């Protein structure tokens, strides 16, 4: 039987309308709308598309977007000064520096200028630390309305995956979860969120021996590698939930890390690319901006 397709686009649309309502209520209460600053360096076409989509989503949700574009040969100090100024600006609640930065720029130095409270990408050591020490679970990561200040901000893509799993009723406590990929943007925070939700988590990477065997143990398999179609039917336990984070631009268009047709014949549930995790990343960025403003 073909796997159930988990519709990230629909879940994202729902979350975005919730964000819009929270923003509208905030403005009705006489407070300024949340503000998200985006910083784009260079002319990478994919980065321009991503930032464009994020700014459009902000406008639709009533979030103020403050955008800065710098040339690819910008001096590192100039970029650092800009990020530091945005961090001091009381009208800016969240700062997103679009990655990747040019290789000659020290990403850690740039990120060090962002306070944890404005770090809507969840990349600073303080936010990553809250997550790694188990202080942020699904509930905290997704909480939009509360009188309490937000406890840490979680990287948008893994938080978006958690929302898909939560809305789709996927049982996590005690489940065997395998995350393929260990980047600070996706794999590591994903593994921490699943661990905080009491899954038994295995993290695989380029040095993993017999990747397919490790993946076949998974009740929940998350692929975040960046290699088109590398996860096939041989890597999937029958009935497993398969989440494809990969976004690979090929001659055939945008494809994931999972061979969708082959995997669908074995998996119980699966996310498509496009229309799966991608839209959730943008929705979670809006949610994080609202949480940062709180
Ligand atoms: P990175 O390149 O930073 O990390 C890739 C990871 O995959 C690394 O940990 C690497 O291992 C591992 N890897 C590489 N080759 C293999 C292999 N043959 N077997 C097992 N593991 C391997 O990528 P990101 O984490 O930033 O992104 C991953 C994918 O997710 C990309 O396709 C990206 O475009 C997509 N993405 C999608 C988003 C969305 O909104 N849907 C948002 C962000 C990313 P090692 O550490 O050993 O090198």
Short mmCIF file of C-alpha atoms and ligand atoms in Angstrom, two decimals:
data_model
loop_
_atom_site.label_atom_id
_atom_site.label_comp_id
_atom_site.label_asym_id
_atom_site.label_seq_id
_atom_site.Cartn_x
_atom_site.Cartn_y
_atom_site.Cartn_z
CA UNK A 1 0.00 0.00 0.00
CA UNK A 2 1.33 3.49 -0.84
CA UNK A 3 2.44 5.61 2.11
CA UNK A 4 0.26 8.39 3.47
CA UNK A 5 1.67 11.69 2.21
CA UNK A 6 2.14 14.25 5.01
CA UNK A 7 1.08 17.63 3.64
CA UNK A 8 3.57 20.16 5.01
CA UNK A 9 2.09 22.87 2.83
CA UNK A 10 -1.34 22.57 4.51
CA UNK A 11 0.15 22.39 8.03
CA UNK A 12 2.32 25.44 7.25
CA UNK A 13 -0.69 27.40 5.93
CA UNK A 14 -2.54 26.67 9.16
CA UNK A 15 0.40 27.72 11.32
CA UNK A 16 0.86 30.89 9.27
CA UNK A 17 -2.74 31.90 9.80
CA UNK A 18 -2.29 31.34 13.56
CA UNK A 19 0.79 33.60 13.46
CA UNK A 20 -1.21 36.22 11.55
CA UNK A 21 -3.92 36.15 14.24
CA UNK A 22 -1.37 36.53 17.06
CA UNK A 23 0.29 39.46 15.26
CA UNK A 24 -3.07 41.13 14.59
CA UNK A 25 -4.08 40.75 18.27
CA UNK A 26 -0.77 42.28 19.34
CA UNK A 27 -1.30 45.29 17.06
CA UNK A 28 -4.93 45.66 18.23
CA UNK A 29 -3.55 45.81 21.78
CA UNK A 30 -1.56 48.89 20.72
CA UNK A 31 1.87 47.27 20.36
CA UNK A 32 4.08 47.55 17.31
CA UNK A 33 4.20 44.58 14.91
CA UNK A 34 7.14 42.18 15.31
CA UNK A 35 10.14 43.07 13.11
CA UNK A 36 12.40 40.59 11.32
CA UNK A 37 15.72 41.74 9.82
CA UNK A 38 17.13 39.69 6.95
CA UNK A 39 20.74 40.03 5.81
CA UNK A 40 21.74 38.65 2.43
CA UNK A 41 25.36 38.61 1.27
CA UNK A 42 26.30 38.01 -2.37
CA UNK A 43 24.29 36.88 -5.37
CA UNK A 44 23.61 33.18 -4.81
CA UNK A 45 20.31 32.66 -6.72
CA UNK A 46 18.91 30.05 -4.26
CA UNK A 47 19.59 32.37 -1.29
CA UNK A 48 17.80 35.22 -3.08
CA UNK A 49 14.77 32.97 -3.64
CA UNK A 50 14.73 31.82 0.02
CA UNK A 51 15.03 35.35 1.43
CA UNK A 52 12.39 36.62 -1.04
CA UNK A 53 9.95 33.93 0.15
CA UNK A 54 10.67 34.72 3.80
CA UNK A 55 10.05 38.45 3.28
CA UNK A 56 6.81 37.79 1.39
CA UNK A 57 5.64 35.49 4.20
CA UNK A 58 6.43 38.22 6.76
CA UNK A 59 4.37 40.76 4.82
CA UNK A 60 1.42 38.36 4.64
CA UNK A 61 1.57 37.73 8.40
CA UNK A 62 1.79 41.43 9.30
CA UNK A 63 5.43 41.14 10.42
CA UNK A 64 7.65 44.11 9.52
CA UNK A 65 10.53 43.07 7.30
CA UNK A 66 13.82 45.01 7.42
CA UNK A 67 16.09 43.89 4.61
CA UNK A 68 19.80 44.45 3.96
CA UNK A 69 21.72 43.23 0.92
CA UNK A 70 25.50 43.36 0.82
CA UNK A 71 27.84 42.56 -2.08
CA UNK A 72 29.71 39.23 -2.07
CA UNK A 73 33.03 41.04 -1.55
CA UNK A 74 31.83 42.97 1.53
CA UNK A 75 34.42 43.32 4.30
CA UNK A 76 33.81 41.00 7.26
CA UNK A 77 33.92 44.00 9.64
CA UNK A 78 31.19 45.80 7.69
CA UNK A 79 28.90 42.77 7.95
CA UNK A 80 29.67 42.41 11.66
CA UNK A 81 28.93 46.12 12.25
CA UNK A 82 25.58 45.79 10.47
CA UNK A 83 24.53 42.72 12.48
CA UNK A 84 25.63 44.43 15.72
CA UNK A 85 23.57 47.52 14.84
CA UNK A 86 20.50 45.37 14.13
CA UNK A 87 21.03 43.62 17.44
CA UNK A 88 20.96 47.00 19.25
CA UNK A 89 17.89 48.23 17.31
CA UNK A 90 14.83 47.98 19.59
CA UNK A 91 12.54 47.79 16.51
CA UNK A 92 14.20 44.56 15.38
CA UNK A 93 12.97 41.42 17.18
CA UNK A 94 14.64 38.76 15.03
CA UNK A 95 17.78 38.66 12.88
CA UNK A 96 18.30 36.17 10.08
CA UNK A 97 21.66 36.11 8.31
CA UNK A 98 21.07 33.95 5.24
CA UNK A 99 23.54 31.06 5.02
CA UNK A 100 25.84 30.14 3.42
CA UNK A 101 28.06 33.19 3.78
CA UNK A 102 31.05 33.54 1.43
CA UNK A 103 33.73 31.05 2.59
CA UNK A 104 36.22 33.81 3.55
CA UNK A 105 33.80 35.22 6.15
CA UNK A 106 33.96 33.74 9.66
CA UNK A 107 30.36 32.67 10.25
CA UNK A 108 30.91 32.24 14.00
CA UNK A 109 32.10 35.84 14.38
CA UNK A 110 28.99 37.11 12.60
CA UNK A 111 26.61 34.93 14.64
CA UNK A 112 28.34 36.04 17.86
CA UNK A 113 26.83 39.51 17.30
CA UNK A 114 23.26 38.16 17.54
CA UNK A 115 21.73 38.02 21.02
CA UNK A 116 20.06 34.72 21.86
CA UNK A 117 16.69 36.51 22.10
CA UNK A 118 16.92 37.72 18.48
CA UNK A 119 18.39 34.50 17.09
CA UNK A 120 15.36 33.30 15.08
CA UNK A 121 17.50 30.65 13.33
CA UNK A 122 18.44 29.09 16.69
CA UNK A 123 22.12 29.01 15.71
CA UNK A 124 23.80 30.76 18.65
CA UNK A 125 25.55 28.63 21.25
CA UNK A 126 23.08 29.84 23.92
CA UNK A 127 20.01 28.63 22.02
CA UNK A 128 21.70 25.43 20.84
CA UNK A 129 22.75 24.87 24.47
CA UNK A 130 19.18 25.25 25.84
CA UNK A 131 18.09 22.65 23.32
CA UNK A 132 20.99 20.28 23.96
CA UNK A 133 20.42 20.46 27.72
CA UNK A 134 16.79 19.47 27.27
CA UNK A 135 15.20 22.76 28.32
CA UNK A 136 13.27 23.06 25.06
CA UNK A 137 10.76 20.42 24.07
CA UNK A 138 8.09 20.45 21.39
CA UNK A 139 5.68 22.44 23.51
CA UNK A 140 8.15 25.28 24.14
CA UNK A 141 9.38 25.31 20.54
CA UNK A 142 5.88 25.74 19.17
CA UNK A 143 4.34 27.97 21.83
CA UNK A 144 3.10 31.18 20.25
CA UNK A 145 0.97 32.70 22.98
CA UNK A 146 2.01 32.89 26.60
CA UNK A 147 2.56 35.42 29.36
CA UNK A 148 5.98 33.93 29.99
CA UNK A 149 9.04 34.98 28.00
CA UNK A 150 10.06 32.38 25.40
CA UNK A 151 12.70 29.85 26.58
CA UNK A 152 15.20 29.77 23.74
CA UNK A 153 14.61 29.72 20.00
CA UNK A 154 14.94 26.53 17.96
CA UNK A 155 16.27 26.20 14.39
CA UNK A 156 13.28 26.58 12.05
CA UNK A 157 13.59 23.44 9.92
CA UNK A 158 13.78 20.90 12.78
CA UNK A 159 11.06 22.78 14.67
CA UNK A 160 8.95 22.55 11.50
CA UNK A 161 9.55 18.79 11.32
CA UNK A 162 8.37 18.46 14.94
CA UNK A 163 5.18 20.34 14.07
CA UNK A 164 4.52 17.97 11.12
CA UNK A 165 5.08 14.95 13.39
CA UNK A 166 2.91 16.42 16.15
CA UNK A 167 0.01 17.31 13.81
CA UNK A 168 0.22 13.91 12.08
CA UNK A 169 -0.05 12.02 15.38
CA UNK A 170 3.35 10.30 15.05
CA UNK A 171 4.23 8.66 18.39
CA UNK A 172 7.75 9.71 19.45
CA UNK A 173 8.24 8.45 23.02
CA UNK A 174 10.20 5.20 22.79
CA UNK A 175 10.33 5.27 18.97
CA UNK A 176 13.57 4.40 17.15
CA UNK A 177 14.47 7.63 15.34
CA UNK A 178 17.36 7.89 12.88
CA UNK A 179 18.59 11.30 11.71
CA UNK A 180 20.90 11.30 8.69
CA UNK A 181 22.99 14.48 8.81
CA UNK A 182 24.65 16.30 11.73
CA UNK A 183 24.77 19.96 10.68
CA UNK A 184 24.19 22.69 13.26
CA UNK A 185 21.28 23.97 11.15
CA UNK A 186 19.35 20.71 10.79
CA UNK A 187 20.77 17.35 11.96
CA UNK A 188 21.96 18.25 15.46
CA UNK A 189 18.93 20.30 16.59
CA UNK A 190 16.66 17.66 15.03
CA UNK A 191 18.32 14.92 17.07
CA UNK A 192 18.04 17.02 20.26
CA UNK A 193 14.33 17.74 19.73
CA UNK A 194 13.62 14.04 19.17
CA UNK A 195 15.66 13.09 22.25
CA UNK A 196 13.77 15.71 24.27
CA UNK A 197 10.57 14.02 23.03
CA UNK A 198 11.92 10.70 24.44
CA UNK A 199 12.69 8.99 21.13
CA UNK A 200 15.73 6.66 20.99
CA UNK A 201 17.90 8.64 18.60
CA UNK A 202 20.70 7.55 16.25
CA UNK A 203 22.57 10.22 14.27
CA UNK A 204 24.23 9.12 11.01
CA UNK A 205 26.71 11.05 8.87
CA UNK A 206 29.27 10.60 6.10
CA UNK A 207 31.42 8.27 8.22
CA UNK A 208 28.56 5.96 9.25
CA UNK A 209 29.24 2.32 8.35
CA UNK A 210 26.34 0.60 6.56
CA UNK A 211 23.97 3.54 6.47
CA UNK A 212 21.11 1.48 5.01
CA UNK A 213 21.24 -0.99 7.93
CA UNK A 214 21.14 1.88 10.45
CA UNK A 215 18.22 3.51 8.62
CA UNK A 216 16.25 0.24 8.46
CA UNK A 217 16.02 0.23 12.28
CA UNK A 218 14.08 3.47 12.21
CA UNK A 219 10.40 3.86 13.03
CA UNK A 220 11.09 7.49 12.13
CA UNK A 221 13.71 8.31 9.50
CA UNK A 222 14.81 11.90 8.88
CA UNK A 223 17.03 12.56 5.86
CA UNK A 224 18.97 15.85 5.93
CA UNK A 225 21.99 15.31 3.72
CA UNK A 226 21.75 17.19 0.42
CA UNK A 227 22.14 14.23 -1.97
CA UNK A 228 19.28 13.70 -4.41
CA UNK A 229 17.43 10.40 -3.93
CA UNK A 230 20.12 8.78 -1.73
CA UNK A 231 17.57 7.13 0.59
CA UNK A 232 15.84 4.30 -1.27
CA UNK A 233 13.51 1.44 -0.37
CA UNK A 234 16.44 -0.64 0.98
CA UNK A 235 16.90 1.94 3.79
CA UNK A 236 13.32 1.92 5.03
CA UNK A 237 11.60 -0.30 7.58
CA UNK A 238 8.11 -1.24 6.36
CA UNK A 239 5.56 1.19 7.78
CA UNK A 240 8.15 3.76 8.95
CA UNK A 241 7.55 7.52 8.90
CA UNK A 242 10.01 9.15 6.48
CA UNK A 243 10.73 12.89 6.63
CA UNK A 244 12.69 14.31 3.71
CA UNK A 245 14.46 17.55 4.60
CA UNK A 246 16.67 17.56 1.49
CA UNK A 247 16.25 20.35 -1.05
CA UNK A 248 18.34 19.65 -4.12
CA UNK A 249 18.06 21.67 -7.30
CA UNK A 250 18.51 19.33 -10.28
CA UNK A 251 17.71 19.44 -14.01
CA UNK A 252 14.44 17.72 -13.08
CA UNK A 253 13.59 20.50 -10.60
CA UNK A 254 13.61 20.50 -6.80
CA UNK A 255 14.07 16.99 -5.34
CA UNK A 256 14.66 15.63 -1.86
CA UNK A 257 17.18 13.18 -0.39
CA UNK A 258 14.60 10.38 -0.54
CA UNK A 259 13.64 8.48 -3.68
CA UNK A 260 9.96 9.31 -3.19
CA UNK A 261 8.39 6.66 -5.45
CA UNK A 262 10.51 3.79 -4.15
CA UNK A 263 10.17 4.90 -0.52
CA UNK A 264 6.39 5.39 -0.75
CA UNK A 265 5.96 1.70 -1.56
CA UNK A 266 7.55 0.72 1.78
CA UNK A 267 6.98 3.61 4.22
CA UNK A 268 3.81 4.20 6.22
CA UNK A 269 4.01 8.00 6.03
CA UNK A 270 6.23 10.28 3.98
CA UNK A 271 6.77 13.98 3.25
CA UNK A 272 7.05 15.09 -0.38
CA UNK A 273 9.56 17.55 -1.88
CA UNK A 274 8.39 20.15 -2.64
CA UNK A 275 5.42 20.61 -0.31
CA UNK A 276 6.77 18.88 2.80
CA UNK A 277 9.37 20.36 5.15
CA UNK A 278 10.22 23.45 3.03
CA UNK A 279 6.99 25.39 3.71
CA UNK A 280 7.27 24.52 7.43
CA UNK A 281 10.69 26.19 7.65
CA UNK A 282 9.18 29.52 6.60
CA UNK A 283 6.16 29.11 8.90
CA UNK A 284 8.46 28.38 11.86
CA UNK A 285 10.56 31.46 11.06
CA UNK A 286 7.42 33.57 11.44
CA UNK A 287 6.52 31.73 14.65
CA UNK A 288 10.05 32.26 15.99
CA UNK A 289 9.84 35.99 15.18
CA UNK A 290 6.60 36.24 17.19
CA UNK A 291 8.22 34.29 20.04
CA UNK A 292 11.28 36.59 19.87
CA UNK A 293 9.04 39.66 20.05
CA UNK A 294 7.37 38.20 23.14
P1 LIG B 1 25.15 20.14 5.39
O1 LIG B 1 25.89 19.99 4.11
O2 LIG B 1 25.56 21.17 6.37
O3 LIG B 1 25.15 18.72 6.15
C1 LIG B 1 24.96 17.54 5.46
C2 LIG B 1 25.13 16.35 6.40
O4 LIG B 1 24.96 15.15 5.63
C3 LIG B 1 26.49 16.28 7.06
O5 LIG B 1 26.35 15.99 8.43
C4 LIG B 1 27.18 15.13 6.32
O6 LIG B 1 28.03 14.35 7.13
C5 LIG B 1 26.01 14.26 5.93
N1 LIG B 1 26.34 13.43 4.75
C6 LIG B 1 26.92 13.83 3.60
N2 LIG B 1 27.07 12.78 2.78
C7 LIG B 1 26.59 11.71 3.43
C8 LIG B 1 26.49 10.33 3.11
N3 LIG B 1 26.92 9.85 1.95
N4 LIG B 1 25.95 9.51 4.02
C9 LIG B 1 25.51 9.97 5.22
N5 LIG B 1 25.58 11.27 5.57
C10 LIG B 1 26.13 12.12 4.70
O7 LIG B 1 23.61 20.32 4.98
P2 LIG B 1 22.37 20.90 5.81
O8 LIG B 1 22.17 20.12 7.04
O9 LIG B 1 22.43 22.37 5.87
O10 LIG B 1 21.20 20.55 4.77
C11 LIG B 1 20.89 19.21 4.45
C12 LIG B 1 19.83 19.21 3.35
O11 LIG B 1 18.67 19.84 3.84
C13 LIG B 1 20.21 19.99 2.08
O12 LIG B 1 19.63 19.36 0.96
C14 LIG B 1 19.58 21.35 2.31
O13 LIG B 1 19.29 22.00 1.09
C15 LIG B 1 18.31 20.91 2.98
N6 LIG B 1 17.70 21.96 3.80
C16 LIG B 1 16.36 22.09 3.66
C17 LIG B 1 15.69 23.03 4.38
C18 LIG B 1 14.22 23.11 4.21
O14 LIG B 1 13.65 24.12 4.52
N7 LIG B 1 13.56 22.03 3.74
C19 LIG B 1 16.39 23.96 5.27
C20 LIG B 1 17.79 23.67 5.44
C21 LIG B 1 18.41 22.71 4.69
P3 LIG B 1 29.42 14.93 7.74
O15 LIG B 1 29.01 15.79 8.90
O16 LIG B 1 30.14 13.70 8.14
O17 LIG B 1 30.08 15.70 6.64
#
